[in-house]
Coordinates of C-alpha atoms and ligand atoms in Angstrom, one line a residue:
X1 CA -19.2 20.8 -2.0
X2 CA -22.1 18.4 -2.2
X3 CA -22.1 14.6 -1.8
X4 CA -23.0 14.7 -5.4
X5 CA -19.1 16.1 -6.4
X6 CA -17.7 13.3 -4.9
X7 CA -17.4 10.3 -6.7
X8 CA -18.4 7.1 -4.6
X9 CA -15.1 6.2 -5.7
X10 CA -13.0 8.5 -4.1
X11 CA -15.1 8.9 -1.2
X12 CA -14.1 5.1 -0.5
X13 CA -10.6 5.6 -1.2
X14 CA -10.8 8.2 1.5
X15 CA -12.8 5.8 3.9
X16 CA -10.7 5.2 7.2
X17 CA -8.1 7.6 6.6
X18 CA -8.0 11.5 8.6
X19 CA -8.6 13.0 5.3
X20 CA -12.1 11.0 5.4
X21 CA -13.1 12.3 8.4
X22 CA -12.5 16.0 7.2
X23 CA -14.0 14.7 3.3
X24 CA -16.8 13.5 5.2
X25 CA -17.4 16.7 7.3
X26 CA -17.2 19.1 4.1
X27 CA -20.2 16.6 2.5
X28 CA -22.2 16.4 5.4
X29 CA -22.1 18.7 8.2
X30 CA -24.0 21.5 7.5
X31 CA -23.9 24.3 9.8
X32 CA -22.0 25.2 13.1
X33 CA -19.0 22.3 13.8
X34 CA -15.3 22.6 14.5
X35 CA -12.9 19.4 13.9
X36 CA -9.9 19.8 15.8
X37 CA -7.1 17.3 14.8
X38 CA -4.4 16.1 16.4
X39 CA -2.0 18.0 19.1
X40 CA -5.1 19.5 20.0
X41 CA -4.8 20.0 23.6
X42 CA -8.1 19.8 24.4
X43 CA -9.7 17.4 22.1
X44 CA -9.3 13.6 21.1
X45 CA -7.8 12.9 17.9
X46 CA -9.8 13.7 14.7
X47 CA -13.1 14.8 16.9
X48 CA -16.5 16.6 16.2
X49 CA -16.5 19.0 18.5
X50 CA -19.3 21.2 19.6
X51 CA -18.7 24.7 19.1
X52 CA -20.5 27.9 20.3
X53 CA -22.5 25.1 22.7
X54 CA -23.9 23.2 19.6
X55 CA -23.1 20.0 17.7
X56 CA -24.6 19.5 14.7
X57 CA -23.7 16.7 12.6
X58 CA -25.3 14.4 9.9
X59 CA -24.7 10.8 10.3
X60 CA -25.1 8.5 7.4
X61 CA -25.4 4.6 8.1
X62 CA -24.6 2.7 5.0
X63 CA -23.1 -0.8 4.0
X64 CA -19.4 0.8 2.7
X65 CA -15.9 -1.1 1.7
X66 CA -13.1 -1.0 4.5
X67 CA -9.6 -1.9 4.3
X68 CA -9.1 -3.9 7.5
X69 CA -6.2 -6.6 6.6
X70 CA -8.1 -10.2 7.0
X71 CA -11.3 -8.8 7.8
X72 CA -14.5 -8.5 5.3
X73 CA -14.1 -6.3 2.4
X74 CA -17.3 -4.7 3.6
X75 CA -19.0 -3.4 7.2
X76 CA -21.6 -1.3 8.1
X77 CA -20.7 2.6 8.6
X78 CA -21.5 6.2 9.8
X79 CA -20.0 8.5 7.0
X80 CA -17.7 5.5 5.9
X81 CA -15.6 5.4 8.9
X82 CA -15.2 2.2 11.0
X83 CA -15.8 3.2 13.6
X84 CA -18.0 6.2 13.3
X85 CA -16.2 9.8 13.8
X86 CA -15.8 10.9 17.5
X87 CA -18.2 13.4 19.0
X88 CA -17.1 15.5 21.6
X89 CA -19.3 17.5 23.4
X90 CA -19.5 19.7 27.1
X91 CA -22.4 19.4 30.0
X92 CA -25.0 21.6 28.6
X93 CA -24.4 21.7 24.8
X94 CA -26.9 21.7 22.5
X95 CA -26.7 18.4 20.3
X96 CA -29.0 17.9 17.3
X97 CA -28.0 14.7 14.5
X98 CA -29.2 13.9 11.7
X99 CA -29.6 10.2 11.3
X100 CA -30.0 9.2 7.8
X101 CA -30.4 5.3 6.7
X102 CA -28.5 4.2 3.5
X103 CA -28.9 0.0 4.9
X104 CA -31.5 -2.0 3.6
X105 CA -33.3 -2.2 7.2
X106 CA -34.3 -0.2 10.1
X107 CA -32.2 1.8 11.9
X108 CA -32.1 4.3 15.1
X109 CA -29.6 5.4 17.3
X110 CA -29.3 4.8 21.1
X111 CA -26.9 7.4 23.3
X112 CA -25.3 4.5 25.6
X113 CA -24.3 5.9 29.0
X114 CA -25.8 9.7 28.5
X115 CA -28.5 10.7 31.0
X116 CA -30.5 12.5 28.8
X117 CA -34.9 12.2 28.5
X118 CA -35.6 8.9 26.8
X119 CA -38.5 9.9 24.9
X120 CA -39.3 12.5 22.3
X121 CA -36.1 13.1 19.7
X122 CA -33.3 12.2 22.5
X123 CA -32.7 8.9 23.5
X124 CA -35.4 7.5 22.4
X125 CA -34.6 3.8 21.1
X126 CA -38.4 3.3 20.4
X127 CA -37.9 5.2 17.3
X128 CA -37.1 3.5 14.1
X129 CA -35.7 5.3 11.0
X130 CA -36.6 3.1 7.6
X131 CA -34.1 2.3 4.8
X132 CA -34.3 5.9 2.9
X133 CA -35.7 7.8 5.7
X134 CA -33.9 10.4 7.8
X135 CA -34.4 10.7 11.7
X136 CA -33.2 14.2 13.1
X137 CA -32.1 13.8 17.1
X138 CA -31.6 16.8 19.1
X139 CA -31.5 17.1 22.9
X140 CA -29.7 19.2 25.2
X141 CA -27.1 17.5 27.6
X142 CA -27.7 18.9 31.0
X143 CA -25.4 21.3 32.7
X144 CA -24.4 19.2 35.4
X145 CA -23.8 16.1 33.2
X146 CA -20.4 14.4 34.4
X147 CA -17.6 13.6 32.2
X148 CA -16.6 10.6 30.3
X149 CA -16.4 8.7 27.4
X150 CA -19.5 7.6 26.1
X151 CA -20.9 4.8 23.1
X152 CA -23.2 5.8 20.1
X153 CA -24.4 2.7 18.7
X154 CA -28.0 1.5 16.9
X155 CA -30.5 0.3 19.2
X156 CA -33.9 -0.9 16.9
X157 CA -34.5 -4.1 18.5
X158 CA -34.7 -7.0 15.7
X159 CA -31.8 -4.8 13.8
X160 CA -29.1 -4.2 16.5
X161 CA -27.1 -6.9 16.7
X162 CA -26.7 -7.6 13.4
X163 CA -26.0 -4.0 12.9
X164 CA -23.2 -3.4 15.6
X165 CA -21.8 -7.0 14.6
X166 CA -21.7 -5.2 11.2
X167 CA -19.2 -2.5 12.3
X168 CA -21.9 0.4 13.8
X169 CA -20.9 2.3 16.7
X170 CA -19.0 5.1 18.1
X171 CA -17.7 7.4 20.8
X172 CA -19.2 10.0 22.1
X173 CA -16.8 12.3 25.1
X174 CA -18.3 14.6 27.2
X175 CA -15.3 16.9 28.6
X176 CA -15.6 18.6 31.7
X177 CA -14.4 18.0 35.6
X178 CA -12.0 15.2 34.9
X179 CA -10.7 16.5 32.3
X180 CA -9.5 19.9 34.1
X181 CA -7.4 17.8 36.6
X182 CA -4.0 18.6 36.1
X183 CA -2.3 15.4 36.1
X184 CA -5.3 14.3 33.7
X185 CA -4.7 16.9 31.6
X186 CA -1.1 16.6 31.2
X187 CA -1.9 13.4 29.9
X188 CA -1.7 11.9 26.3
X189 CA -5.1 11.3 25.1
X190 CA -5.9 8.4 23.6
X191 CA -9.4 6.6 22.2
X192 CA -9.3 3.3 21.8
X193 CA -12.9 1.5 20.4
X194 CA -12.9 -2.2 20.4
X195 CA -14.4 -3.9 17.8
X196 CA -14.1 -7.6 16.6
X197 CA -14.8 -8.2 12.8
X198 CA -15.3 -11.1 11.1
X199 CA -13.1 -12.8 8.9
X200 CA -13.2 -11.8 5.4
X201 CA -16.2 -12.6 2.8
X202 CA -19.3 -10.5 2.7
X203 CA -20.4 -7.4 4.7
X204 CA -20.3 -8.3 8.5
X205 CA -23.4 -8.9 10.3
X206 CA -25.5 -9.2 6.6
X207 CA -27.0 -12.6 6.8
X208 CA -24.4 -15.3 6.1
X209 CA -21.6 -13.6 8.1
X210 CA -21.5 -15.2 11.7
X211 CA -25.2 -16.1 11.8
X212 CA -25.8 -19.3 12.6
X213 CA -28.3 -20.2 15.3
X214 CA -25.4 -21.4 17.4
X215 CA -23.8 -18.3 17.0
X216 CA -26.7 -16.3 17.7
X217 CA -27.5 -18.0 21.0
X218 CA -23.4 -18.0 22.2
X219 CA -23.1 -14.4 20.9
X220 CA -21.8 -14.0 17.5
X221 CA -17.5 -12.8 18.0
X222 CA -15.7 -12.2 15.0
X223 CA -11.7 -13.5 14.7
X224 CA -10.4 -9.8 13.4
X225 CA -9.7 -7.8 16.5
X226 CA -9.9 -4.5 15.8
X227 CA -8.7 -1.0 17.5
X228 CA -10.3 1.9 16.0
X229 CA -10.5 -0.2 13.4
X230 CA -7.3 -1.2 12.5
X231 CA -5.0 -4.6 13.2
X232 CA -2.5 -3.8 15.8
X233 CA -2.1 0.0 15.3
X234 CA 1.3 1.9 16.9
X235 CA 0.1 3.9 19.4
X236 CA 3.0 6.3 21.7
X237 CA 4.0 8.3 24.6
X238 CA 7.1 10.5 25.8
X239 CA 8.8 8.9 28.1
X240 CA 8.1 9.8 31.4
X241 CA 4.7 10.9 30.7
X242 CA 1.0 9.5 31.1
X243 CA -1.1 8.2 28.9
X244 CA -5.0 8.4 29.1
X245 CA -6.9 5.5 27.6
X246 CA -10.1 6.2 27.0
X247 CA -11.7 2.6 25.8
X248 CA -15.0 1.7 24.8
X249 CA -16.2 -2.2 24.0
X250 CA -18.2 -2.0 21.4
X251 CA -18.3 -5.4 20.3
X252 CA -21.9 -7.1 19.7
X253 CA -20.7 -10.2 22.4
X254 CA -16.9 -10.1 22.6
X255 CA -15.1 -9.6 26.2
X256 CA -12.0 -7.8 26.3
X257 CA -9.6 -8.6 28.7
X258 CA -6.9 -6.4 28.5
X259 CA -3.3 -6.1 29.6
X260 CA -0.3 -4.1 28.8
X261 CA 3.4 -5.5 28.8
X262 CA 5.2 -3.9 32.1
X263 CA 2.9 -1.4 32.4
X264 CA 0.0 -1.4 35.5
X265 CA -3.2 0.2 34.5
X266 CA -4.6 3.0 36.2
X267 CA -8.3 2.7 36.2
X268 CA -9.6 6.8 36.3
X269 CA -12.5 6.3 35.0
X270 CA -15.2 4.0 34.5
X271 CA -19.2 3.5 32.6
X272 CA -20.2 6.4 34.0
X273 CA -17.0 9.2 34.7
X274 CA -14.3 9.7 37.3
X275 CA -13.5 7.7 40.3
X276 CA -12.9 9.4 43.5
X277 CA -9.1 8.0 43.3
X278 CA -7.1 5.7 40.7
X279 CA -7.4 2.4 41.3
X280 CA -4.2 0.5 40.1
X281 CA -5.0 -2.9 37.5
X282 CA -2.8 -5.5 36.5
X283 CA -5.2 -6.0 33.7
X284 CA -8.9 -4.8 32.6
X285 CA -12.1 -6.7 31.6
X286 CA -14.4 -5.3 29.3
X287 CA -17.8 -6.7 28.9
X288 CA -19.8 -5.5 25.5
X289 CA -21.2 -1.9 26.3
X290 CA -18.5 -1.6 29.2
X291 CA -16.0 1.5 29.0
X292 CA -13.1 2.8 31.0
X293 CA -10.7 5.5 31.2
X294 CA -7.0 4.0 32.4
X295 CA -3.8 5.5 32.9
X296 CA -0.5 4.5 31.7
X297 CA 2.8 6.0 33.2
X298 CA 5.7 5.9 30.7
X299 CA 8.4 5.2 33.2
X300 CA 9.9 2.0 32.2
X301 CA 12.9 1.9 30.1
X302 CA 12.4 3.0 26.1
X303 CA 10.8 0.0 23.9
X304 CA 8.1 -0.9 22.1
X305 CA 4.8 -2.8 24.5
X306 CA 2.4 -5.1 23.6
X307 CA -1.1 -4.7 24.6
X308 CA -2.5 -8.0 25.1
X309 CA -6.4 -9.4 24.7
X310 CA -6.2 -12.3 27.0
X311 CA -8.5 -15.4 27.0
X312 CA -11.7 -15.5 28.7
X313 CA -14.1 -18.2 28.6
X314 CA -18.0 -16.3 28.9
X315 CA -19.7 -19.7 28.7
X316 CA -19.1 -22.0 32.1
X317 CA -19.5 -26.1 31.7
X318 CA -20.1 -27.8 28.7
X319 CA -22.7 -25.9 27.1
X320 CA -20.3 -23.9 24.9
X321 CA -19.1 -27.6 23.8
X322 CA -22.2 -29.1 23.3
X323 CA -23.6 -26.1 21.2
X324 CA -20.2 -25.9 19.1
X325 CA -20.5 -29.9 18.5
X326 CA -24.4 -30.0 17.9
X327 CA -25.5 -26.8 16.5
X328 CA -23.1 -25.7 13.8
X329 CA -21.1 -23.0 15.8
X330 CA -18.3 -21.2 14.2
X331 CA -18.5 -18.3 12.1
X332 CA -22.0 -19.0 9.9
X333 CA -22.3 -20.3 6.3
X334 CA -21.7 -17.5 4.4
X335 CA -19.3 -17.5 1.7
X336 CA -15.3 -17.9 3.0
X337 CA -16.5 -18.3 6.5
X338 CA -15.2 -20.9 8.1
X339 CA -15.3 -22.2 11.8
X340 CA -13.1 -19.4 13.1
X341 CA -11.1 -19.4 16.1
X342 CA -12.7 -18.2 19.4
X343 CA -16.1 -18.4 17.5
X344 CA -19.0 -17.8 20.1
X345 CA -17.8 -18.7 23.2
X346 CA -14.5 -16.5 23.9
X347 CA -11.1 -16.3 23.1
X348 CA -8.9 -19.4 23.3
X349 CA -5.5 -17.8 23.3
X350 CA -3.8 -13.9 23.6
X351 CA -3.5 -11.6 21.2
X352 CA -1.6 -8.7 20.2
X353 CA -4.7 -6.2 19.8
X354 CA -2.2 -3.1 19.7
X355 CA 1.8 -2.1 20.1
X356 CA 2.9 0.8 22.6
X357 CA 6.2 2.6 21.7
X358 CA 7.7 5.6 23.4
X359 CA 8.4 8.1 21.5
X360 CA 10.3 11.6 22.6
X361 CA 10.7 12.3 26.8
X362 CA 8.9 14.9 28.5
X363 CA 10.0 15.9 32.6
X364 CA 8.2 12.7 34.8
X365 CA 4.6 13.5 35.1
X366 CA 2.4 12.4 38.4
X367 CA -0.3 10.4 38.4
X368 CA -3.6 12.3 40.1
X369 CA -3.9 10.9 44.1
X370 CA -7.7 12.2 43.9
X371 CA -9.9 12.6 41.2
X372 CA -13.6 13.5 41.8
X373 CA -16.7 12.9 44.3
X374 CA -18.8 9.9 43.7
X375 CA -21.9 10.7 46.2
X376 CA -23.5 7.5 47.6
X377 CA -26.8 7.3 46.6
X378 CA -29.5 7.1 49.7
X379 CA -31.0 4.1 51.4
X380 CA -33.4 2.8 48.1
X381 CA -37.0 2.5 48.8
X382 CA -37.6 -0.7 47.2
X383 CA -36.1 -3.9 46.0
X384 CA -36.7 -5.5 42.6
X385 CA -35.1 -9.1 41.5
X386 CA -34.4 -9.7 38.3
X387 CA -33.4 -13.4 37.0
X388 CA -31.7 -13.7 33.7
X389 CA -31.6 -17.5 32.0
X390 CA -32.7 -19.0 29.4
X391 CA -35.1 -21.7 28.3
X392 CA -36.7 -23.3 25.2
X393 CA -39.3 -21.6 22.8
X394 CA -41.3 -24.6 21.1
X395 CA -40.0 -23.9 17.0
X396 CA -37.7 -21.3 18.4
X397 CA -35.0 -23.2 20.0
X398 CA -33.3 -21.0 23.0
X399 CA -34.6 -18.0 24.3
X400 CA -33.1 -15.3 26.6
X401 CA -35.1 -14.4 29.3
X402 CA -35.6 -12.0 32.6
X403 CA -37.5 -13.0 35.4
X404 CA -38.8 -16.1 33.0
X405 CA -40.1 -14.2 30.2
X406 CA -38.8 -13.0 26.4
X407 CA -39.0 -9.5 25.5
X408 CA -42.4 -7.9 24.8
X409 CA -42.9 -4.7 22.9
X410 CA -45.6 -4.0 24.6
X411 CA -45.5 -5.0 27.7
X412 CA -44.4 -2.9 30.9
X413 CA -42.0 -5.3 32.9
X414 CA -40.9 -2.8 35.9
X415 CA -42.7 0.8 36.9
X416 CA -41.0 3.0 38.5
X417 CA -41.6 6.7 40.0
X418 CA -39.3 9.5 39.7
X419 CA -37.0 10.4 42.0
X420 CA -37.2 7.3 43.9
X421 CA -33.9 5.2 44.7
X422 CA -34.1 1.4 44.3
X423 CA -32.0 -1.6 44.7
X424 CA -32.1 -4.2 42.0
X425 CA -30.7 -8.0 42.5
X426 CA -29.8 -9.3 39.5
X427 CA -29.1 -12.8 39.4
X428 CA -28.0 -14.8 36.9
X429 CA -29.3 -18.6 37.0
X430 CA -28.0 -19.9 33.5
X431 CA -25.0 -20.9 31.9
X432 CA -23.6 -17.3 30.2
X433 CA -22.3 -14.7 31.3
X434 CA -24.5 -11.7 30.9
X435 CA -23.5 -8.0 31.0
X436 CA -26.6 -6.4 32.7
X437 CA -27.2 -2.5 31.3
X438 CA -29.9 -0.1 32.1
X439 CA -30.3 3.5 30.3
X440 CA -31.2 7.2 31.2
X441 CA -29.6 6.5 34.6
X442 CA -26.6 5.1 35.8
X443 CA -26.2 3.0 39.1
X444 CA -23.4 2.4 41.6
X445 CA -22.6 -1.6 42.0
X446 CA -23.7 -2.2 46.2
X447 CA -22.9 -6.2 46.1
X448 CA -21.5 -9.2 44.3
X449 CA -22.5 -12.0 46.2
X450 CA -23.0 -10.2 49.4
X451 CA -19.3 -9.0 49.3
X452 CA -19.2 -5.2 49.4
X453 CA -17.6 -3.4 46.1
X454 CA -14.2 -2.4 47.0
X455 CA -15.2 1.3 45.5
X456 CA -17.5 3.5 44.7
X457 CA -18.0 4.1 40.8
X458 CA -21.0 5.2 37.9
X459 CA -21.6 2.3 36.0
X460 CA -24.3 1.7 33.6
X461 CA -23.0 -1.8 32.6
X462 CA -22.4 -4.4 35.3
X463 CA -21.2 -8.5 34.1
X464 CA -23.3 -10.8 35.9
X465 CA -21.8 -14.1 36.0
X466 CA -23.4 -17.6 36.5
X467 CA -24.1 -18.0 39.8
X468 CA -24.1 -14.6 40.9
X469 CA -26.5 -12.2 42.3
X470 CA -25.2 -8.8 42.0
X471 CA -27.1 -5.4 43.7
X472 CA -27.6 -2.3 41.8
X473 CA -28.6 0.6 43.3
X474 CA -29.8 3.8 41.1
X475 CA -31.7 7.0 41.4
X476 CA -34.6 7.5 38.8
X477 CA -33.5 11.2 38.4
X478 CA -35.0 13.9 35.9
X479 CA -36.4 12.3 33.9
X480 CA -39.7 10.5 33.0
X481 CA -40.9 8.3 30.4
X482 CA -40.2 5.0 28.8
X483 CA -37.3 3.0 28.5
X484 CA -35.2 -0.4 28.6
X485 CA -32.4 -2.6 30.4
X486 CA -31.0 -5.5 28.9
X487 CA -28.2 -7.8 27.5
X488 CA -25.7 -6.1 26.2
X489 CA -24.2 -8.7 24.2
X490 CA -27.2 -7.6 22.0
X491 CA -27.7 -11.6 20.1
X492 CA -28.9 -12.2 23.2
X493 CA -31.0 -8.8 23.9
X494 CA -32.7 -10.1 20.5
X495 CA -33.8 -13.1 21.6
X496 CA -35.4 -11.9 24.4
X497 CA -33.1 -10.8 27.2
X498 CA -35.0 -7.0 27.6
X499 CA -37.1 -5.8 29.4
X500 CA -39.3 -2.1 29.4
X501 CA -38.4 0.4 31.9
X502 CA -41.5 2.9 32.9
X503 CA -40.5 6.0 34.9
X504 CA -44.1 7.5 35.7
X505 CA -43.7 11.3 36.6
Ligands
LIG1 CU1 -25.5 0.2 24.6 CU2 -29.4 -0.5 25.2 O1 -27.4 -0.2 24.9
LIG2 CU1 -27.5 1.9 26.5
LIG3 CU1 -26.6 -12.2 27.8

């Protein structure tokens, strides 16, 4: 079958549903795939999994009608599915897609977390695939690659955060080590992408949707809280066993702070693959960009749970205020958009974002006591400061800024060689929180404050909050070439907060 055979029409009725996802694959996918659906033991829900070492897959970004009760009629999609399909893939596998841009504006596609060469056709966010145009990725994942859950998202800077506002993004696994842990194994896998929409009235994230300056400087958040794009689906577990979480914020500048009724949370994972040991959570905060693995032992009694998105203010003082009040915040001027709740500066009150029930028993399951190693990283061999703030831009109005200047294409902020280790302080001066995020290597969090982290993890996200200086320490490791770091809560990544990255061989 060719896309041609399928009526837009019916390819839209099938738009968010399993059947799309298998509909999309018999369209698009040419060669060598496998989708495995649920029950699989080995595979999320509904994946694209590599097969024979290769995944091959063609990825069509378009503006496409969703059914997401009170949200917009319309978001941004890969192969019509908010989010985009899940791609699953080992340490070592071959991985070649096929980007092709239906939107009326530049596109690319960034590989959040994977360390993989950021030049050439991997992750290379300097590329930029024009409305029409077709951009073919391919890369091999190294063999020693850890496990973990992963974020494919759009990354052409002056595009991006409208784009992921619009509903772009998705989750990429790599399975290996953590996932051949018994207790981890044993457990109920579950992926849950986090995605706030806004409410509805146009396509999200096309002008008019959320895009007042205000909302732009703040962070545009949408009011429709979303998991894998749907309003408070069921999700289950037998009683007595464990579920994994594997969660993913892909929100343009919402936080997620999460909790679930009764139930601790058992942090396995986080940015960057397994802890050496679970570390037990009475809830879990999720910057944009940020993902963890948790999990959740089914041994209270029968019932149905609420997992909870509680408040969290990102803004400190009366900025937030002052910017609501004086600069039009709320949800932008397009058509049925209101001043929505929790507009810009964070949530104001908890919601239901999803409803646990158990569902069938199964003989008590463990949790893990150790998971994997996470090697310290040697002394570094340099220090770098970075400040992140924000000033004024004369007929600009606020710009984001690191180390006191906006983002320059062309300029190299920070060379670094190959190989070598290095601490970075970064401090934030301003008023915002700002989730701090580096690519092609992650780094291990040394320091809030000067107070020690209490364990060792990957991250390749880390919140910096007003006030604090955090150290970083990373090891510029295989690969060479050009890259960024940045804002993740990508309004703010547009208006300036990036920087370029130069690893010289
Ligand atoms: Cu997920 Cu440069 O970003
Ligand atoms: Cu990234
Ligand atoms: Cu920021």
């Amino acid at each position: 079958m060719t896309r041609a055979h399928l009526s837009r029409r019916s390819f839209l009725t099938l738009a968010g549903t399993a059947a799309a996802t298998v509909a999309a694959a018999s369209v698009w996918t040419r060669s060598r795939h496998a989708r495995h659906g649920a029950g699989t033991h080995a595979a999320a829900e509904g994946a694209w999994r590599s097969s024979g070492g290769v995944l091959e897959l063609d990825l069509v970004a378009e503006d496409t009608t969703v059914a997401i009760p009170g949200g917009p009629p319309r978001a941004l999609t890969y192969n019509g599915l908010l989010p985009g399909p899940v791609l699953e893939v080992h340490p070592g596998d071959a991985v070649r897609l096929r980007l092709r841009n239906r939107l009326d504006q530049p596109t690319n596609l960034h590989y959040h977390g994977l360390h993989i060469p950021p030049g050439g056709t991997a992750d290379n966010v300097f590329l930029s695939v024009d409305p029409g145009a077709s951009q073919t990725y391919a890369f091999t994942l190294p063999a020693d690659h850890p496990a973990g859950t992963f974020y494919y998202h759009p990354h052409r800077h002056g595009t991006v955060a409208d784009q992921v506002f619009g509903g772009l993004g998705g989750v990429l696994i790599v399975r290996g080590a953590l996932d051949h842990i018994p207790e981890v194994a044993a457990a109920r896998e579950q992926v849950l992408f986090l995605k706030d929409l806004p409410a509805g009235g146009g396509t999200a994230g096309v002008m008019g949707m959320g895009m007042g300056m205000g909302g732009m400087m703040l962070g545009r958040e949408g009011p429709v809280l979303t998991v894998n794009g749907k309003v408070n689906p069921e999700l289950s577990v037998p009683a007595g066993g464990l579920l994994r979480l594997r969660i993913v914020n892909g929100s343009n500048a919402r936080f997620w702070r999460l909790a679930l009724e009764d139930h601790p949370l058992h942090l396995i994972a986080s940015d960057g693959g397994a802890l050496e040991a679970p570390v037990e959570l009475q809830e879990l905060l999720l910057a944009p960009g940020e993902r963890a693995e948790v999990l959740v032992q089914a041994n209270r009694s029968a019932g149905r749970y609420r997992l909870l998105n509680l408040p969290y203010a990102r803004v400190r003082g009366g900025m937030g205020m002052g910017m609501r009040g004086g600069m039009g915040m709320g949800m932008g001027r397009g058509p049925g958009a209101g001043p929505g709740p929790g507009a810009g500066r964070g949530q104001q009150s908890q919601e239901t974002i999803a409803t646990l029930t158990y569902a069938g028993s199964v003989a008590p399951l463990p949790l893990p006591r150790r998971l994997l190693p996470v090697q310290p990283l040697p002394e570094p061999v340099r220090t770098r400061r970075f400040e992140l703030n924000h000033g004024m831009a004369p007929g600009q109005g606020l710009v984001f800024l690191i180390n006191g200047r906006p983002y320059d294409h062309h300029r190299t902020d920070t060379r670094v060689r190959l190989g070598d280790t290095e601490d970075w302080e970064v401090m934030n001066t301003g008023v915002m929180d700002h989730p701090f995020h580096v690519h092609i290597n992650p780094f291990q969090v040394i320091s809030r404050n000067g107070t020690p982290e209490p364990y060792r993890a990957w991250k390749d996200v880390v919140l910096v909050r007003p006030g604090e200086t955090v150290r970083i320490r990373t090891r510029f490791a295989d690969f060479a070439g050009r890259t960024v770091y940045h804002c993740h809560i990508f309004d703010h990544e547009e208006l300036g907060m990036m920087g370029n990255l130069e690893i010289d061989a």
